[in-house]
XYZ file of C-alpha atoms in Angstrom:
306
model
C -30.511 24.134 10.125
C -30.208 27.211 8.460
C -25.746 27.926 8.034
C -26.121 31.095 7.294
C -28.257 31.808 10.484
C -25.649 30.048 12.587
C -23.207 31.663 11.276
C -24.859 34.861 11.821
C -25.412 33.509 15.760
C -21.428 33.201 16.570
C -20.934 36.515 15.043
C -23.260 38.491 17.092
C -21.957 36.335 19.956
C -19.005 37.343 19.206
C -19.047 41.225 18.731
C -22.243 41.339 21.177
C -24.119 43.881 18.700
C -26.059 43.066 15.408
C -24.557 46.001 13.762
C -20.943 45.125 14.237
C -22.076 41.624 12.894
C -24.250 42.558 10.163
C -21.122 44.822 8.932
C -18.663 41.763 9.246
C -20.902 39.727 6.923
C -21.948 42.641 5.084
C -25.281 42.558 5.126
C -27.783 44.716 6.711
C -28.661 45.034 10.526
C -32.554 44.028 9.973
C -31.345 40.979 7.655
C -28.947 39.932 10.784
C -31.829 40.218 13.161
C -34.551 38.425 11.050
C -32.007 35.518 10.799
C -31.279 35.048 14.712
C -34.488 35.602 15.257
C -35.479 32.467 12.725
C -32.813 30.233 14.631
C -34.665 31.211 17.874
C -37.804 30.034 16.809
C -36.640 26.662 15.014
C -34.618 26.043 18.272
C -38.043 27.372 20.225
C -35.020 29.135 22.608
C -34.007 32.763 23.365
C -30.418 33.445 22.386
C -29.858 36.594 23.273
C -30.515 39.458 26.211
C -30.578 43.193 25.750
C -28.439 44.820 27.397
C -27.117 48.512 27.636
C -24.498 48.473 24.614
C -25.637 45.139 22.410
C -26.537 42.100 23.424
C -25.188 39.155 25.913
C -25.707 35.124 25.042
C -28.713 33.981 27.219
C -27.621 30.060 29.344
C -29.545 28.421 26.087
C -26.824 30.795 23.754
C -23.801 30.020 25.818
C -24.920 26.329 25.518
C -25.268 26.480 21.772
C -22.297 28.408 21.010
C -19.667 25.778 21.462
C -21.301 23.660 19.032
C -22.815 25.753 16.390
C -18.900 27.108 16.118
C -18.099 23.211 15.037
C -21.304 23.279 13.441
C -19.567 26.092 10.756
C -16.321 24.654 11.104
C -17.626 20.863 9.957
C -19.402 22.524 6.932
C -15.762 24.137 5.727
C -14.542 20.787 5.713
C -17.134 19.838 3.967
C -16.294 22.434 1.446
C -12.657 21.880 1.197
C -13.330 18.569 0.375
C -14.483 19.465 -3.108
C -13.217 22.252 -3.604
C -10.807 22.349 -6.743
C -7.177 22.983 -5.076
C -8.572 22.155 -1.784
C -9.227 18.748 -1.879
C -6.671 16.233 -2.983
C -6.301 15.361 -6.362
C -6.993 11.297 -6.869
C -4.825 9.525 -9.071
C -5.064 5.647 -10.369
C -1.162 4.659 -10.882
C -2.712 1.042 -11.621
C -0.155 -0.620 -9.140
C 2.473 1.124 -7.318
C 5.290 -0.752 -8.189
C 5.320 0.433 -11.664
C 6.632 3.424 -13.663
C 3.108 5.997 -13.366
C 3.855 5.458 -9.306
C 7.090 6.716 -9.286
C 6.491 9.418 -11.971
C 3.531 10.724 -9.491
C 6.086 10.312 -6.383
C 8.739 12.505 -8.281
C 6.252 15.480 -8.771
C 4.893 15.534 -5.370
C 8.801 15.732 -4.452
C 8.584 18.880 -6.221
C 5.403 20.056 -4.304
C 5.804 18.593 -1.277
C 2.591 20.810 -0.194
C 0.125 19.326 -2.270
C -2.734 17.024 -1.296
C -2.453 13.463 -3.743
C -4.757 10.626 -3.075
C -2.967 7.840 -4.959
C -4.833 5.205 -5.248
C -3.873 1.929 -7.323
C -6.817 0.582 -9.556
C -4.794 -3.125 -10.297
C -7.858 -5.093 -11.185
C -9.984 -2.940 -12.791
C -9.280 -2.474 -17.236
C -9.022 0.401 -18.706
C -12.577 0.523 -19.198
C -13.293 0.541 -16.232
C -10.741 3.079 -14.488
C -11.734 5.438 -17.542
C -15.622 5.480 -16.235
C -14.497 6.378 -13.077
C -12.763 9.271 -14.472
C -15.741 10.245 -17.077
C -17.731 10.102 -13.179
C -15.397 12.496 -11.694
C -14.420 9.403 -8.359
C -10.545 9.698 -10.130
C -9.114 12.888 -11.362
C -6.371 10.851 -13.523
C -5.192 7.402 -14.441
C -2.397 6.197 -16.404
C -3.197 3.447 -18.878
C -2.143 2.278 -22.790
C -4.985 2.613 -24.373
C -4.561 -0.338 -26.473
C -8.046 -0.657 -27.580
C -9.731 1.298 -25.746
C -11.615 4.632 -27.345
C -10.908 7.558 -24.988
C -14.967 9.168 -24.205
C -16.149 12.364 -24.860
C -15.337 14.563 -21.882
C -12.070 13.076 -21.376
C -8.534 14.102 -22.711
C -4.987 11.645 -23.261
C -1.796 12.308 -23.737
C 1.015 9.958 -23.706
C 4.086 10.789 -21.003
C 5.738 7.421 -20.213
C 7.552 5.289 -22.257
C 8.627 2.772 -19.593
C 11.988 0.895 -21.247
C 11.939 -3.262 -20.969
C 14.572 -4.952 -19.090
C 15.443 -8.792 -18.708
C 15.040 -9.754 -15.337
C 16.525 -13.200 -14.825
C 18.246 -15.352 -11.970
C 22.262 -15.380 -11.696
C 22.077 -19.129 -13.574
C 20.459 -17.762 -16.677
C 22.599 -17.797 -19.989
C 21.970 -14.229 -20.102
C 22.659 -13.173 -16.514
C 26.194 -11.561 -16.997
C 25.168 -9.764 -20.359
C 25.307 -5.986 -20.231
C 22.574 -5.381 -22.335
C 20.340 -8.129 -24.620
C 18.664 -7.384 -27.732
C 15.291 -9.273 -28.881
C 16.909 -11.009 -31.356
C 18.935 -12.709 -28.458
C 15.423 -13.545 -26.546
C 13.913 -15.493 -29.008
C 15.812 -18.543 -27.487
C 14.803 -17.454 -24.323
C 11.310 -17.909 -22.806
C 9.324 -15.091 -20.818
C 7.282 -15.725 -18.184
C 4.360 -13.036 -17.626
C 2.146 -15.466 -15.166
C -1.233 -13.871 -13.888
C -2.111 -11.141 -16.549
C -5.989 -10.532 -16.849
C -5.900 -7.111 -18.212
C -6.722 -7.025 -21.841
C -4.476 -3.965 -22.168
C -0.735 -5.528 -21.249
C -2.373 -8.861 -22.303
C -2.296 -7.445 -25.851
C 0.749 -5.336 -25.599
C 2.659 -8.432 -24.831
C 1.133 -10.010 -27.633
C 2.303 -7.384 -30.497
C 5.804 -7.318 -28.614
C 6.227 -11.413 -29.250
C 4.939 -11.116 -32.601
C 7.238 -8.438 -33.875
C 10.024 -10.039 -32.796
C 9.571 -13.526 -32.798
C 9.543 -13.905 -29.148
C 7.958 -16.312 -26.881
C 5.848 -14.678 -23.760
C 3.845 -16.745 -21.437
C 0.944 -15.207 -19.807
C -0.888 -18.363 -18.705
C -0.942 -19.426 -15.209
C -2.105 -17.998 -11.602
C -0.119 -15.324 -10.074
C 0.955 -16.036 -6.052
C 2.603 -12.458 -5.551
C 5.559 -10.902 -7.170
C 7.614 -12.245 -3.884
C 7.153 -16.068 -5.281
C 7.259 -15.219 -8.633
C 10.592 -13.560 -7.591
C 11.904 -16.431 -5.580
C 11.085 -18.646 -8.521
C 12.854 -16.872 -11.025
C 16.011 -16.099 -8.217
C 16.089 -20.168 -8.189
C 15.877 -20.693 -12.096
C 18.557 -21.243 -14.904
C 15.861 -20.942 -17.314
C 12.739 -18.400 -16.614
C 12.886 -14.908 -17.197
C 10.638 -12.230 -17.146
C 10.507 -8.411 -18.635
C 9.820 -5.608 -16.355
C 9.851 -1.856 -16.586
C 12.977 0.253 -16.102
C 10.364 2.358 -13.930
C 9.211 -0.822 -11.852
C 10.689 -1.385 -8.412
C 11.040 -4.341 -6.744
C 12.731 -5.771 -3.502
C 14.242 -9.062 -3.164
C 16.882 -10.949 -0.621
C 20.190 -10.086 -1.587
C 20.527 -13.739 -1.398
C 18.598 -13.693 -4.640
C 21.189 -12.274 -7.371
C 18.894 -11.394 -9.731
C 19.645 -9.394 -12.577
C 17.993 -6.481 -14.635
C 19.655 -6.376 -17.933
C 18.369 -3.509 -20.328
C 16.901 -4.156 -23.304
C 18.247 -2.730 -26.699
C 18.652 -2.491 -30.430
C 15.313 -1.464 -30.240
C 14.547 -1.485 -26.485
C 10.772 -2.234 -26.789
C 8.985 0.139 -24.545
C 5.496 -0.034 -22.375
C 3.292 2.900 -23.770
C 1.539 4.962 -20.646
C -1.085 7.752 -21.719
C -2.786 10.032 -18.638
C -5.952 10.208 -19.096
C -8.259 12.919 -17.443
C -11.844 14.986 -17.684
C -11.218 17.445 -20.120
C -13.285 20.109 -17.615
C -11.785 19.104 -14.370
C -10.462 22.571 -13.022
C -8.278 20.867 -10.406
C -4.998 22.971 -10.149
C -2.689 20.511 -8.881
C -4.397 18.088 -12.077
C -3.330 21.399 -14.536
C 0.279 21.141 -12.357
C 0.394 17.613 -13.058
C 0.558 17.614 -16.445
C 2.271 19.942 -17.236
C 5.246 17.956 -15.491
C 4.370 15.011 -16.707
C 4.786 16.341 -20.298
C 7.584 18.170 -19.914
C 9.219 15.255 -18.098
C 8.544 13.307 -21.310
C 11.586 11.898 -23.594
C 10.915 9.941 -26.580
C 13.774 8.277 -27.766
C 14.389 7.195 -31.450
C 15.822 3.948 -30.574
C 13.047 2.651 -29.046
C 10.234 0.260 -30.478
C 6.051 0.676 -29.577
C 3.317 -1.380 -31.590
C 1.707 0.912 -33.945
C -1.123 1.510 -32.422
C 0.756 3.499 -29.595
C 2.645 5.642 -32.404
């Protein structure tokens, strides 16, 4: 069915003349009448009646004019939903426990009255969550880019440095430190259970070897909430997490963050985005996310990342 014929329909019905219409869409009189004319005979239905002054909707108009007016308002949804600035802008924070989640939560804070679609890509690579952007189904996603070539068409720029901190049980040796530095952890096992992700896989990786630290990665993964209560009941494991991760535990629990220093090692996060997405709340994004962005000189990132 012809929109702009429709559209043309609820007009006249509305100002019962074709001229009055025609001038409201601003065309001509004869382009308004060809086009109701053209729904008549698809429909194989009069729509109108001549009267005196204009016209008057016909039983089969006053039938059709309920729904061709949901008809027009359906395809504006339609519309707005790609629409740069209309739609909402879709954004991979990876999980949303970690630091791009709560970097995307503090700008929409700002702008309460945007539309954000965060969605949390946790088992797909960077690879992966990078062809989704390249297909235009994300707008952005946060990732390190460890080994991973950015494509043609898309853009990167890193904005988070998310700072390491000890997370142990209230038995630990280290539990009542203020602060630990890696030197102190190489005594001190990590346990990173449940990583699949080539990117954090090898982060980890470059973090033990500069510092001479031992990081376990192997073994299945039964939900942060066990690998919580394990750690809660432990004099011995410990495990690093972001100073922009959030977690809840019983209070029962005691655990501990302790920062990391002297360097504090930090997680690398680039955005990464279609260099020709027009988006404004993307353009809006970024900008905040740069601006919000505060290297420090006492931190340490694998080369690769500098």
């Amino acid at each position: 069915m012809d929109l702009d014929a429709v559209r043309t329909f609820v007009a006249v019905a509305g100002s019962g003349q074709f001229q009055a219409a025609a001038d409201d869409l601003e065309i001509t009189q004869q382009a308004a009448s060809k086009r109701v004319a053209a729904l008549e005979r698809e429909l194989g239905v009069r729509l109108f009646a001549r009267i005196a002054r204009g016209v008057r909707l016909t039983v089969d108009g006053q039938a059709l004019l309920p729904h061709a007016r949901e008809l027009l308002r359906a395809a504006e949804r339609v519309t707005a939903a790609v629409t740069p600035g209309r739609r909402a802008l879709r954004v991979d924070v990876v999980s949303r426990r970690i630091a791009p989640s709560h970097a995307l939560r503090a700008f929409y804070q700002q702008r309460p009255g945007i539309e954000l679609d965060v969605v949390a890509l946790t088992n797909a690579d960077a690879r992966a969550a990078l062809a989704e952007v390249s297909a235009g189904t994300l707008d952005a996603t946060f990732r390190s880019l460890r080994t991973t070539t950015v494509p043609t068409g898309l853009s990167a720029a890193r904005v988070i440095d998310d700072r390491h901190e000890l997370l142990v049980g209230p038995r630990h040796p280290l539990a009542d430190n203020e602060t630990v530095t890696p030197a102190e952890l190489t005594d001190h096992p990590i346990w990173m259970p449940g990583m699949s992700d080539p990117e954090p896989l090898g982060y980890y990786d470059d973090l033990a070897a500069a510092f001479g630290l031992t990081i376990d990665t192997v073994g299945p993964m039964f939900g942060i909430e066990a690998l919580l209560a394990e750690i809660a009941d432990s004099p011995r494991l410990a495990m690093l997490v972001g100073e922009g991760s959030r977690y809840l535990w019983p209070e029962s629990y005691d655990l501990r963050r302790v920062p990391v220093t002297d360097p504090t090692p930090v997680y690398p996060l680039s955005v990464v985005w279609r260099t020709d997405n027009p988006h404004p709340v993307l353009a809006d994004l970024l900008d905040h996310l740069r601006t919000g962005y505060r290297p420090s000189g006492d931190t340490w990132a694998p080369d690769w990342a500098r």
